[in-house]
Every structure is written in C-alpha cells, then in structure tokens.
mmCIF file of C-alpha atoms and ligand atoms in Angstrom:
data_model
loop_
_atom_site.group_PDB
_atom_site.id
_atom_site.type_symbol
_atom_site.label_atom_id
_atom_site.label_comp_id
_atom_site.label_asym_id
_atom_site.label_seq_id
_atom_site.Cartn_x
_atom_site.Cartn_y
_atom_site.Cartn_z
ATOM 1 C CA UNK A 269 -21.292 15.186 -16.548
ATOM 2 C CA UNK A 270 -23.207 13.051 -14.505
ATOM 3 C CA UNK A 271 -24.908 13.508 -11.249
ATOM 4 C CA UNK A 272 -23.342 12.031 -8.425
ATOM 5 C CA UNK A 273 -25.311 9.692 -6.112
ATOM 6 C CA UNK A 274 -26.618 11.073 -3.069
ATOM 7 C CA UNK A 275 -23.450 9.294 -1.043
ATOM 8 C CA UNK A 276 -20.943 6.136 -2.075
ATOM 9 C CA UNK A 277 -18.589 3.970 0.302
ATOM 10 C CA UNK A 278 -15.361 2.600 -0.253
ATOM 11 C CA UNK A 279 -13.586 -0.553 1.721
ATOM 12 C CA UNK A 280 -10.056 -1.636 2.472
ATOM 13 C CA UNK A 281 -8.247 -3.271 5.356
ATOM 14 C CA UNK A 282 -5.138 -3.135 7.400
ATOM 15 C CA UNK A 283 -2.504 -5.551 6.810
ATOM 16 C CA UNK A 284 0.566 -7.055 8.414
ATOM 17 C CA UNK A 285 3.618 -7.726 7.114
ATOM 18 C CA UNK A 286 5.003 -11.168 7.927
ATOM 19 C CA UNK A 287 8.327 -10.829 6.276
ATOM 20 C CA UNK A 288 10.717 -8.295 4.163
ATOM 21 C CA UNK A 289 9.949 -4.730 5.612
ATOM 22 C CA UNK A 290 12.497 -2.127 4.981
ATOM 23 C CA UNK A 291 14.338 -4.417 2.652
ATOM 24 C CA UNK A 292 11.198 -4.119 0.224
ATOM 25 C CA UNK A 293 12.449 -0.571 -0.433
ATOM 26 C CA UNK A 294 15.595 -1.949 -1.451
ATOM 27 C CA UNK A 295 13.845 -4.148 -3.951
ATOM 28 C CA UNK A 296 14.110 -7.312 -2.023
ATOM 29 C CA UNK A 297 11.399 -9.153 -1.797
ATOM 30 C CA UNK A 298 8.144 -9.096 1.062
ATOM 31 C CA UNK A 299 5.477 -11.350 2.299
ATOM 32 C CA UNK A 300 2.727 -9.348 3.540
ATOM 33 C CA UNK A 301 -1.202 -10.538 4.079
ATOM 34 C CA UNK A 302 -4.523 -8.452 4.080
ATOM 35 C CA UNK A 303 -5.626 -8.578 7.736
ATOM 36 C CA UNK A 304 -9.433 -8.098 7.727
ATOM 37 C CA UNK A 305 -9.855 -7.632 11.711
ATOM 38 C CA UNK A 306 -9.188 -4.230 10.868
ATOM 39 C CA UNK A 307 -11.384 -2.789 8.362
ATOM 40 C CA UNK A 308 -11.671 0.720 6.667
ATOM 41 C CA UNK A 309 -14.719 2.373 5.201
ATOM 42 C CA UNK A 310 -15.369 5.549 3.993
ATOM 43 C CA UNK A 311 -18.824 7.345 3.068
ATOM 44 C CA UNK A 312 -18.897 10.384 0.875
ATOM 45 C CA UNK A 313 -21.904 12.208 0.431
ATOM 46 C CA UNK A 314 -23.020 15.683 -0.747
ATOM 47 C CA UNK A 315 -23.018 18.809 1.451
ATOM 48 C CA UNK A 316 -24.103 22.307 0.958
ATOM 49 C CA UNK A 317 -21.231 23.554 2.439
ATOM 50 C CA UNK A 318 -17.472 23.048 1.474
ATOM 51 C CA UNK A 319 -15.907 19.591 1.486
ATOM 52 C CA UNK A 320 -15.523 18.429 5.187
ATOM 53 C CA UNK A 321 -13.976 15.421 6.579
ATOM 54 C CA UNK A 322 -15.194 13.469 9.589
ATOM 55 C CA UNK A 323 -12.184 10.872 11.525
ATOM 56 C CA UNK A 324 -11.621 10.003 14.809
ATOM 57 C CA UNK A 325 -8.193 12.631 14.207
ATOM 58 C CA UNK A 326 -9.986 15.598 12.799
ATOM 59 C CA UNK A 327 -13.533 16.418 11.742
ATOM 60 C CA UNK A 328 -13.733 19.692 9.315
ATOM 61 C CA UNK A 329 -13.258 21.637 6.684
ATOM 62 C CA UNK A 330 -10.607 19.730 4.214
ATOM 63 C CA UNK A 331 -8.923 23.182 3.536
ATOM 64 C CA UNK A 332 -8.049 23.455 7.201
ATOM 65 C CA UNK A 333 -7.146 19.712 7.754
ATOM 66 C CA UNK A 334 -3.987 18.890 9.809
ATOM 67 C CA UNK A 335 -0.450 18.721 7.638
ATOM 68 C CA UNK A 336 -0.716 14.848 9.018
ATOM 69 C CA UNK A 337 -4.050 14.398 6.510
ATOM 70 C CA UNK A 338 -1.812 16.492 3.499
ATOM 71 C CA UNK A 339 -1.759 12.875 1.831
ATOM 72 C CA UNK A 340 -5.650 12.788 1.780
ATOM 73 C CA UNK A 341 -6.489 16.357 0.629
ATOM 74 C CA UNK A 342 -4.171 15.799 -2.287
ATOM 75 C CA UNK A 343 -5.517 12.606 -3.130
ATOM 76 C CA UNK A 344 -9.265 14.262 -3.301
ATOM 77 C CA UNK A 345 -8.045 17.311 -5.752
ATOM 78 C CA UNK A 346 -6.168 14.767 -7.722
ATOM 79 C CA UNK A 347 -8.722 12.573 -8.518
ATOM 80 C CA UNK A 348 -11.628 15.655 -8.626
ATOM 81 C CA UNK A 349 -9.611 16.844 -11.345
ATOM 82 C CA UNK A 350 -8.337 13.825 -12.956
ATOM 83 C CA UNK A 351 -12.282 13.187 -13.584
ATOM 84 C CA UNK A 352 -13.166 16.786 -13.978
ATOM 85 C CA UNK A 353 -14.980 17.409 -11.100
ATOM 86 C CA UNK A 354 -15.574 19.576 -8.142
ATOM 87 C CA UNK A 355 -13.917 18.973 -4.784
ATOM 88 C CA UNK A 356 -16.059 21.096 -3.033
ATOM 89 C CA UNK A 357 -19.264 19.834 -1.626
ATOM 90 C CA UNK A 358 -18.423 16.341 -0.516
ATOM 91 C CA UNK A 359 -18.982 14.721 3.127
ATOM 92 C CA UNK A 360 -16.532 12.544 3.611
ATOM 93 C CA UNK A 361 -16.489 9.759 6.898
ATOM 94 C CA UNK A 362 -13.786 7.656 7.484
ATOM 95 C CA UNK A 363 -14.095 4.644 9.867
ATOM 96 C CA UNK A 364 -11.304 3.278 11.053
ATOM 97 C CA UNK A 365 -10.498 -0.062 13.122
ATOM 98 C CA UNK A 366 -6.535 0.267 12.364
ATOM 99 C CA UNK A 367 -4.375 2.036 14.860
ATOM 100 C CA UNK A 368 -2.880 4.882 13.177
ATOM 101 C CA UNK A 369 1.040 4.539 12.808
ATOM 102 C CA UNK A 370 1.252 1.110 14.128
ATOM 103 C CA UNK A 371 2.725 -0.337 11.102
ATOM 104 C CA UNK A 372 -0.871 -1.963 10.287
ATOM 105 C CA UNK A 373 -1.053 -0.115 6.656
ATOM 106 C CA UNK A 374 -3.514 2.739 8.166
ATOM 107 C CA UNK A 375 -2.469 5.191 5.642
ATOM 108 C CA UNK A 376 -2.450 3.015 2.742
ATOM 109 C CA UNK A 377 -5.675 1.687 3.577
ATOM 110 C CA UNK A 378 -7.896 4.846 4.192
ATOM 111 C CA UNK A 379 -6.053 6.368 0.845
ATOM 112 C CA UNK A 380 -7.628 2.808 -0.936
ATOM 113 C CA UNK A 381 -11.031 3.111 0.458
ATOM 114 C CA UNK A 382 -10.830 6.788 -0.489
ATOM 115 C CA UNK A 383 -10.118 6.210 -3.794
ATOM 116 C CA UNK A 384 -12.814 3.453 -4.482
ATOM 117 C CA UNK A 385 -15.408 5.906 -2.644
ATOM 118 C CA UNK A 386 -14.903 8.559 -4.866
ATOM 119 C CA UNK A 387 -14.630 6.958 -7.899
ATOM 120 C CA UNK A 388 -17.714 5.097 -7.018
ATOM 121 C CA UNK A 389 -19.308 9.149 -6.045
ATOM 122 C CA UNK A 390 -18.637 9.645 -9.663
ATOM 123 C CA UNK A 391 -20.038 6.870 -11.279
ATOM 124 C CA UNK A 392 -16.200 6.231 -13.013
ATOM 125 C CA UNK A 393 -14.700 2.743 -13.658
ATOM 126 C CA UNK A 394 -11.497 2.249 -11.528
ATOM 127 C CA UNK A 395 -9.326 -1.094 -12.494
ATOM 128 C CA UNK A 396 -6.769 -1.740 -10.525
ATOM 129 C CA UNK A 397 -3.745 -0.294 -11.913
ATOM 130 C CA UNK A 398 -5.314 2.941 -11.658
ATOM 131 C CA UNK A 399 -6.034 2.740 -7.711
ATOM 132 C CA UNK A 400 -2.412 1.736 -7.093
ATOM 133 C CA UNK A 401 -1.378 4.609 -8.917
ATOM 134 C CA UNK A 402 -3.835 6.783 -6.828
ATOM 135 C CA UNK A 403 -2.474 4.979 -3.485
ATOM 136 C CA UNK A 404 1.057 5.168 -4.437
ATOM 137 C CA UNK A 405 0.555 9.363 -5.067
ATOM 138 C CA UNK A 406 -0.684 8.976 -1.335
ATOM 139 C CA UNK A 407 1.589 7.113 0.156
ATOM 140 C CA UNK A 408 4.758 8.947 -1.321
ATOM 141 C CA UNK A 409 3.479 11.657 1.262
ATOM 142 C CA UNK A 410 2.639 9.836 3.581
ATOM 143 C CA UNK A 411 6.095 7.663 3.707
ATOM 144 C CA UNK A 412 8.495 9.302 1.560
ATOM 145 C CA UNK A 413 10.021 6.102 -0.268
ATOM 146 C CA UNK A 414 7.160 3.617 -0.142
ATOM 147 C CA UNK A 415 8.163 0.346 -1.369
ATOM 148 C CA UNK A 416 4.178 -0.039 -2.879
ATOM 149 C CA UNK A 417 3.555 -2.828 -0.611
ATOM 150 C CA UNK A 418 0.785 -1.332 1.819
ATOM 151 C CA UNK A 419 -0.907 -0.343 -1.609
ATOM 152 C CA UNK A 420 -0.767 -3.348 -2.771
ATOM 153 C CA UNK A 421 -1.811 -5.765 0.347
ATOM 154 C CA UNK A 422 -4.680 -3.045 1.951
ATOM 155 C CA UNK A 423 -6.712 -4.059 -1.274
ATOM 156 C CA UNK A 424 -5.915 -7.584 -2.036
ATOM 157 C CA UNK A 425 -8.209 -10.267 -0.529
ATOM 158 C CA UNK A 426 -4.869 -12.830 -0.361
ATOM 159 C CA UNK A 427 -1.309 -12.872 0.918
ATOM 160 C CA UNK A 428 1.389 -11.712 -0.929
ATOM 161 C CA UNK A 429 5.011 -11.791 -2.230
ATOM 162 C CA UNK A 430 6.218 -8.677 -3.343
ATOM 163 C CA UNK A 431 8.513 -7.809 -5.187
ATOM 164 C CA UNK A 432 9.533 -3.855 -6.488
ATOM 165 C CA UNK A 433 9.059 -3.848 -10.296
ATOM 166 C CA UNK A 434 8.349 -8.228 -10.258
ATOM 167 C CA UNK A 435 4.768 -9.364 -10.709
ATOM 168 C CA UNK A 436 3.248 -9.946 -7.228
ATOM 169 C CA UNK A 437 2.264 -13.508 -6.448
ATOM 170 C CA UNK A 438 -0.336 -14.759 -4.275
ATOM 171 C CA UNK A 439 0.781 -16.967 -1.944
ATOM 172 C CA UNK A 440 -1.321 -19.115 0.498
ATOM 173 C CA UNK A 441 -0.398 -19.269 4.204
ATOM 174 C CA UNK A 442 -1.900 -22.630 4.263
ATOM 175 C CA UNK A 443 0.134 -23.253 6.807
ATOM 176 C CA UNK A 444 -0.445 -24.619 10.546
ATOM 177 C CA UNK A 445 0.257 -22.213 13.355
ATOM 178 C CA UNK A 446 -1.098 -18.814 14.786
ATOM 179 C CA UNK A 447 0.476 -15.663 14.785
ATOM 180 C CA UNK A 448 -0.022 -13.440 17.350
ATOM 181 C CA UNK A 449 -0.090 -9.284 16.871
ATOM 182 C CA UNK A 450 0.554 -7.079 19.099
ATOM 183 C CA UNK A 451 0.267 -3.493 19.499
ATOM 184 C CA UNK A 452 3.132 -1.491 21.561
ATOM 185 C CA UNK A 453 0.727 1.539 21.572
ATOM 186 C CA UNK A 454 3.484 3.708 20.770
ATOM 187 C CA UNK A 455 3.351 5.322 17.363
ATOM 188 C CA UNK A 456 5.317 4.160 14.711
ATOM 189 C CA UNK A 457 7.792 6.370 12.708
ATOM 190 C CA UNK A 458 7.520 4.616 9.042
ATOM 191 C CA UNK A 459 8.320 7.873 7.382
ATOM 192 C CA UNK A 460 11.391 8.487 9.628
ATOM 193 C CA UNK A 461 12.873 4.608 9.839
ATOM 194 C CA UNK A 462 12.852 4.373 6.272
ATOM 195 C CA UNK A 463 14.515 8.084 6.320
ATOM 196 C CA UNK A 464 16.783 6.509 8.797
ATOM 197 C CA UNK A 465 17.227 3.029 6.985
ATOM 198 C CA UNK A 466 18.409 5.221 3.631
ATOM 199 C CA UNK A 467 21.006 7.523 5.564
ATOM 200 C CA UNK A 468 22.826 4.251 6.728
ATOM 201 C CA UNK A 469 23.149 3.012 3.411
ATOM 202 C CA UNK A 470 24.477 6.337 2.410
ATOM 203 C CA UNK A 471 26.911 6.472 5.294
ATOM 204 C CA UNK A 472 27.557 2.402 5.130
ATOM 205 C CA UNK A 473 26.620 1.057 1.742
ATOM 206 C CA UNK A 474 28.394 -2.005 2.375
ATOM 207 C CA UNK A 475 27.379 -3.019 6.002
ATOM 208 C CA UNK A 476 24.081 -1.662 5.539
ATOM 209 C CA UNK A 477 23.554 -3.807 1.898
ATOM 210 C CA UNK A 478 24.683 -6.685 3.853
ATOM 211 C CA UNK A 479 22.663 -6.558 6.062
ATOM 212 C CA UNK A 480 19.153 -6.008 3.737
ATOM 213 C CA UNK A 481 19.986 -8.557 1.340
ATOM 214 C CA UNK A 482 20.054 -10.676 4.508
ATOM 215 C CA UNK A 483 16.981 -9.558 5.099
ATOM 216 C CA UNK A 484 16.015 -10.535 1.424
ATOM 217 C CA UNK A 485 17.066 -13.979 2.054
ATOM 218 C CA UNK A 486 15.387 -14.668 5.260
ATOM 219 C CA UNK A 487 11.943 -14.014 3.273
ATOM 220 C CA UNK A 488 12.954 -16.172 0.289
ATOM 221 C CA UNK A 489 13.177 -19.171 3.150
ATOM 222 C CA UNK A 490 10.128 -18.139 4.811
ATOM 223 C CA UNK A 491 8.567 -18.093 1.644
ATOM 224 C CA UNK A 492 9.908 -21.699 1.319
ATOM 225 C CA UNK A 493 8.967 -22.974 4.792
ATOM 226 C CA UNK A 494 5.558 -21.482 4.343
ATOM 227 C CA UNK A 495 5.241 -23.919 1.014
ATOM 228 C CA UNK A 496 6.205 -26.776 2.890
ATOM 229 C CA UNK A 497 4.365 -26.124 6.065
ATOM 230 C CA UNK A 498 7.668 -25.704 8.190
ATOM 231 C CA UNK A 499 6.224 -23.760 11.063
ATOM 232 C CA UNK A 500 8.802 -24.284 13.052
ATOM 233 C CA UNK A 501 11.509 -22.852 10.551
ATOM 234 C CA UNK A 502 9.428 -20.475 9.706
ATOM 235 C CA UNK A 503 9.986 -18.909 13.504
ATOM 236 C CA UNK A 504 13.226 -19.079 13.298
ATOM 237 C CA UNK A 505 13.377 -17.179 10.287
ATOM 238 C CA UNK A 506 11.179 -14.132 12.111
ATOM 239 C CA UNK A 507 13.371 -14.072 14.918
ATOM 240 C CA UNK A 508 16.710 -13.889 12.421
ATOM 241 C CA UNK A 509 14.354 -11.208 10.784
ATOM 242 C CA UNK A 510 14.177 -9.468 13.757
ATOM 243 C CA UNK A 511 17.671 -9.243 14.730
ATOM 244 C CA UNK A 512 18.763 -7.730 11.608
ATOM 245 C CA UNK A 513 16.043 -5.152 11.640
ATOM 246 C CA UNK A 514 17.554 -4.197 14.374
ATOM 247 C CA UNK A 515 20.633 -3.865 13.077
ATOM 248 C CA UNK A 516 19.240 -1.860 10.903
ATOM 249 C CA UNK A 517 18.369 0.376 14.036
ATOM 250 C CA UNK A 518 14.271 -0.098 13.236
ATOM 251 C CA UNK A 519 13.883 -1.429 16.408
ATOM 252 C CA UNK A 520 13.299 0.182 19.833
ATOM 253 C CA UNK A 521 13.601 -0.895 23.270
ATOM 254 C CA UNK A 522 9.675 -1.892 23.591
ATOM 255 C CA UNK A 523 9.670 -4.105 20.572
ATOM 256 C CA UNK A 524 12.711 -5.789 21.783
ATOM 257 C CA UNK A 525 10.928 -6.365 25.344
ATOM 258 C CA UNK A 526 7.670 -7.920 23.385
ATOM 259 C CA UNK A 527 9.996 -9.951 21.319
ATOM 260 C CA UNK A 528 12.044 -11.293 24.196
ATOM 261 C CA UNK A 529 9.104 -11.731 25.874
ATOM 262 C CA UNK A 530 7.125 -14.137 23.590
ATOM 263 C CA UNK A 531 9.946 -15.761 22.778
ATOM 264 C CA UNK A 532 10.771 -16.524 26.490
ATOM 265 C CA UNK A 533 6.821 -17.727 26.656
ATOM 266 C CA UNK A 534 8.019 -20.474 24.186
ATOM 267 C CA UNK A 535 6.752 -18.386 20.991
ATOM 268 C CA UNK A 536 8.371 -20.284 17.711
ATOM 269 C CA UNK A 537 9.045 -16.755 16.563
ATOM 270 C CA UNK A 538 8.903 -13.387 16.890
ATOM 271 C CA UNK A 539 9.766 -9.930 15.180
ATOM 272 C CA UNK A 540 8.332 -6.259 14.893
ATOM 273 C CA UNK A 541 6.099 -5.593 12.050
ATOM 274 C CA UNK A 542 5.618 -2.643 9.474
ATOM 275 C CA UNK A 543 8.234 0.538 10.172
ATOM 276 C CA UNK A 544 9.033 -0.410 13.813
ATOM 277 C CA UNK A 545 10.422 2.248 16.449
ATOM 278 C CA UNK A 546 6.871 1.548 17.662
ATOM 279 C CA UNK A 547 3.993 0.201 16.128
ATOM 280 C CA UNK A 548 3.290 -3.677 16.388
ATOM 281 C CA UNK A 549 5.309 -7.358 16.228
ATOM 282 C CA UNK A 550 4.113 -10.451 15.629
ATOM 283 C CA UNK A 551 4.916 -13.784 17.218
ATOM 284 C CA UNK A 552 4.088 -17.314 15.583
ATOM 285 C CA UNK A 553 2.982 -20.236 17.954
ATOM 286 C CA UNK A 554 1.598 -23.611 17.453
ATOM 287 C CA UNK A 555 -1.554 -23.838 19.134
ATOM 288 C CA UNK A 556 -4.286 -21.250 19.971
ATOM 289 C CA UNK A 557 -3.515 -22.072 23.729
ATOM 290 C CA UNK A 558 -0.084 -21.422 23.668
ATOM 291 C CA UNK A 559 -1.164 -17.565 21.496
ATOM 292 C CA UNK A 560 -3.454 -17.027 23.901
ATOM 293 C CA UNK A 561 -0.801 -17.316 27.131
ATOM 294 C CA UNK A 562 1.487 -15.820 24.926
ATOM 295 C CA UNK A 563 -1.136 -12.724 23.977
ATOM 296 C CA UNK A 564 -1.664 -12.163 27.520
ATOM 297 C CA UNK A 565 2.045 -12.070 29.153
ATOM 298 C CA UNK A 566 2.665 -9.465 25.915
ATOM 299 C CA UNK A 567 -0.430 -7.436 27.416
ATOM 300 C CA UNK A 568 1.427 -7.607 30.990
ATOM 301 C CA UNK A 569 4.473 -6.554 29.617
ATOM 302 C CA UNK A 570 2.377 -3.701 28.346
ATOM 303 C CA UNK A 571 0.905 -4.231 24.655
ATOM 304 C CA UNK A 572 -2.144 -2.117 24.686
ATOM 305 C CA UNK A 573 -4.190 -4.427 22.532
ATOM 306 C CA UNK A 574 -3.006 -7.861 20.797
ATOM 307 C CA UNK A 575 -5.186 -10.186 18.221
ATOM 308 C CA UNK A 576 -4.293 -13.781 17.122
ATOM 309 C CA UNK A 577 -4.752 -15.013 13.628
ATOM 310 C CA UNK A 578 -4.802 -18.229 12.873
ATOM 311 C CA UNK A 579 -2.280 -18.666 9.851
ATOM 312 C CA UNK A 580 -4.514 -21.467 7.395
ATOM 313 C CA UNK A 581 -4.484 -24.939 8.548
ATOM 314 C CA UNK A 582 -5.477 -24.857 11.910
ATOM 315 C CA UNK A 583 -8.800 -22.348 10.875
ATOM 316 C CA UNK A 584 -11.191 -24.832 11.485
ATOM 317 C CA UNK A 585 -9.717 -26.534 14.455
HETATM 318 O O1 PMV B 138 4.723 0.925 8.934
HETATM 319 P P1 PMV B 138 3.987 0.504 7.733
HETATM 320 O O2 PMV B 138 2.790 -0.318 7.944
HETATM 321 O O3 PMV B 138 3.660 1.646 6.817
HETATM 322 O O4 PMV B 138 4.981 -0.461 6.900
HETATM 323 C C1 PMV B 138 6.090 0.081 6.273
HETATM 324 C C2 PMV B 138 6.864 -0.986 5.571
HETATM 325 C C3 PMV B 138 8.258 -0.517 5.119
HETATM 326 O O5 PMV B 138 8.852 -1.631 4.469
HETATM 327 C C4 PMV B 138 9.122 -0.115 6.310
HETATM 328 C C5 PMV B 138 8.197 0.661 4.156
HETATM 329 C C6 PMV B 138 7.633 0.306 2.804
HETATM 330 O O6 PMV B 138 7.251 1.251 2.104
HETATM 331 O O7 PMV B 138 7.600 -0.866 2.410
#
C-alpha cells in the first residue's frame, strides 16, 4: 500500500440544464452544459483524528454528519474500501460556489470532485467510467431516480445531449444569444418532483406519457435550432418547455412569476431549470443589453442572485 500524499484536490462544476429535465428520467433525451461560474473543489488531507468534513452546511466528524450529507459518507467508505483503504484520518474541505438545491447540479458536482480527490489521495487511476459509476452510487441517494445527467455534465468540459442508455454527444452551443440564470432562492425539491413526476405516471400513464414525450420532442427541436443558429426558435421551444413542466406540476408559483416576468421584458424564452418547485430558470435574449434589463427586473421581482452566459457566438462581442 502506498502512502498517501500529505493532501489532494478534486474539481467539478455546476451545470444547467437547457432542455429535457424530468423527461431524461423517462429516457427522453436532455441538453445540459457544464457551467463553470460555479466551481467545486475539494481538499483532502491527513488528520490525526477521525475523518472530518469542513462545508459551508456542516463542519465535523463524518460519523455525525447530517442525513442530508448520507450521499457523501457513503461515497467515502465505498471508495476507501473499493481501494482497500482506511476512511478514517482524512480532512476533507469542500468549496462550494453552487447554491445547494437550486437545480445547478450541487450534489452531483461535490460527489465528482470528491471522487477525483480521493482517488488522487490514493495515488489510484480513475477513467471515466469508473467516476460515473462512483457519482451515480451518490446521486441515487441523493435523488432517488437520477436520470445520470448531473453526473455526466458536472465533469464534462462541453455541452451535452443525453440520452439514458445512448452514447452522449457533445454538442456546441455555437449559437448567438445569452441566457440568463436566475436563482429563486428557494430550495429546490429534485428528490421529491421526480417522486412526484413518477406517481403521476402511475396514476395517469397516458396523460402523463403525453405529456414527457412532448417534452422529448421540444429538445429534439432545440437541439435542431441550436445547429442552425435559430435563436429565436430556440425560445420558443423553452417557453413550450416550460408550460409542460408545469403540467407536469414541477413548477411553482415563483418560477412562473420569473418566467412571466422575462418574458414580459421581451425575453425570447424562458423556463425553470433542474428539478423546479424552486431552484433556478433560465431566460434566452439576444443581446447582453437586453440580459442585463432582463437580469435586473428578475432581481426586482425577487431572484436573489442571477448570472448571464453568453451562449457561443456572441463571446467575443
Ligand atoms: O435539480 P437538479 O439540478 O438535480 O436537476 C435534476 C434534473 C432532473 O431531470 C429533474 C432529474 C434527473 O435525474 O435528471
């Protein structure tokens, strides 16, 4: 067995999802891209005492760690034993710049930086494969019935289009425009939506179908527009998003408000992001003047923080 450095890092990100979420779960497909504003890292070093972690949530002893960090605990035996090692003595610091439960991929992306931390701590190899299947283990406790897509988009340095069980394909979002996030500040309830989302299809399996392969659809065109640099379809396609998420009853009353609200500013779309019932949407303009009005009637309306990403084209502008 070999030594472990004195102390190792790992990286990830937080993401947004553009397109797809809940239907993902249903197998349709998702566009989602890595959104490195918010970055992840985590610093484990060795400790004479027993392993403790340091967050902004909870600093101490892992053993005593809220139920809400279960995901992380398990992840840190699993791999300590997967590589025969001990899970005692490690210091481990996570630095976060995602909200927590904002639909921004916080879980998935402090269970990928954890991974690539400890692997690095013990000098191991770690392809890729084997840190989805690490993040996956995580996020089935964090969300119940992940679709994989956090996993997959917290550690990829390029948009996606994801598909359950297909192989994912990069995709560019070459094209012009500026998307605007925005955070409710209200938590999101990923675990419970999707909990939600799967009693509806149990209780209507045909309405409820309907209404995700709709879903489904709307991505394949955005997927489309986004080829062709269609901004303005594109939009449309996030707003029709939007209203069948709610449908879907993902939605909640402050989304709706930010939504109406950009879309009133003259936003070219606009939907809710990640789990919903809280958490963030997005809104797609054409200039950075009109994101930047648009970012600040959300804050009046009462987003606690926004950010505007400028979707390819117009980068260097
Ligand atoms: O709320 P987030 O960032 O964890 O996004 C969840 C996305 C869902 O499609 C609702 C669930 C999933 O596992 O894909």
């Amino acid at each position: 067995m070999k030594t472990p450095p004195e102390q190792a890092t790992g990286s990830a990100h937080g993401k947004i999802i553009l397109m797809g979420e809940h239907a993902v779960v249903y197998g349709e497909p998702a566009i989602a891209f890595p959104f490195k504003a918010t970055p992840v890292k985590i610093e484990i070093r060795q400790t004479d005492s027993l392993t403790h972690i340091a967050s902004s949530y909870y600093q101490g002893v892992l053993s005593n760690a809220p139920r809400s960090l279960s995901n992380l605990s398990v992840l840190i035996e699993t791999i300590c034993s997967d590589l025969h090692q001990s899970s005692n003595h490690l210091f481990v610091t996570i630095t976060s710049f995602i909200p927590a439960e904002r639909g921004m991929g916080s879980s998935a992306a402090v269970a990928t930086a954890l991974v690539r931390a400890l692997f690095s701590y013990f000098d191991q190899p770690l392809d890729r494969a084997k840190l989805l299947d690490y993040v996956d283990i995580s996020e089935k406790i964090a969300h119940g019935n992940p679709s994989g897509i956090d996993a997959r988009v917290t550690s990829s340095e390029s948009p996606l289009f994801y598909k359950k069980g297909s192989a994912i394909e990069l995709l560019s979002l070459n094209i012009s425009g500026y998307l605007i996030l925005a955070d409710t500040g209200v938590k999101g309830q990923t675990l419970q939506s999707v909990a939600d989302v799967a009693d509806q299809v149990n209780a209507l399996p045909e309405e409820t179908m309907a209404i995700i392969s709709q879903i489904g659809q709307l991505t394949q065109k955005a997927k489309e527009a986004i080829l062709k640099n269609q901004r303005e379809t594109l939009g449309v396609l996030m707003t029709q998003a939007h209203v069948s998420l709610r449908q879907l009853n993902v939605s909640n009353a402050v989304l709706d408000h930010l939504v109406d609200t950009a879309l009133s500013h003259g936003a070219l779309g606009a939907k809710l992001t990640g789990g919903g019932r809280g958490g963030c949407m997005i809104a797609l303009t054409e200039t950075e003047k009109a994101a930047d009005t648009i970012s600040n009637k959300l804050m009046e309306k009462g987003a606690v923080a926004t950010w505007i990403h400028p979707l390819g084209a117009d980068i260097n502008e």
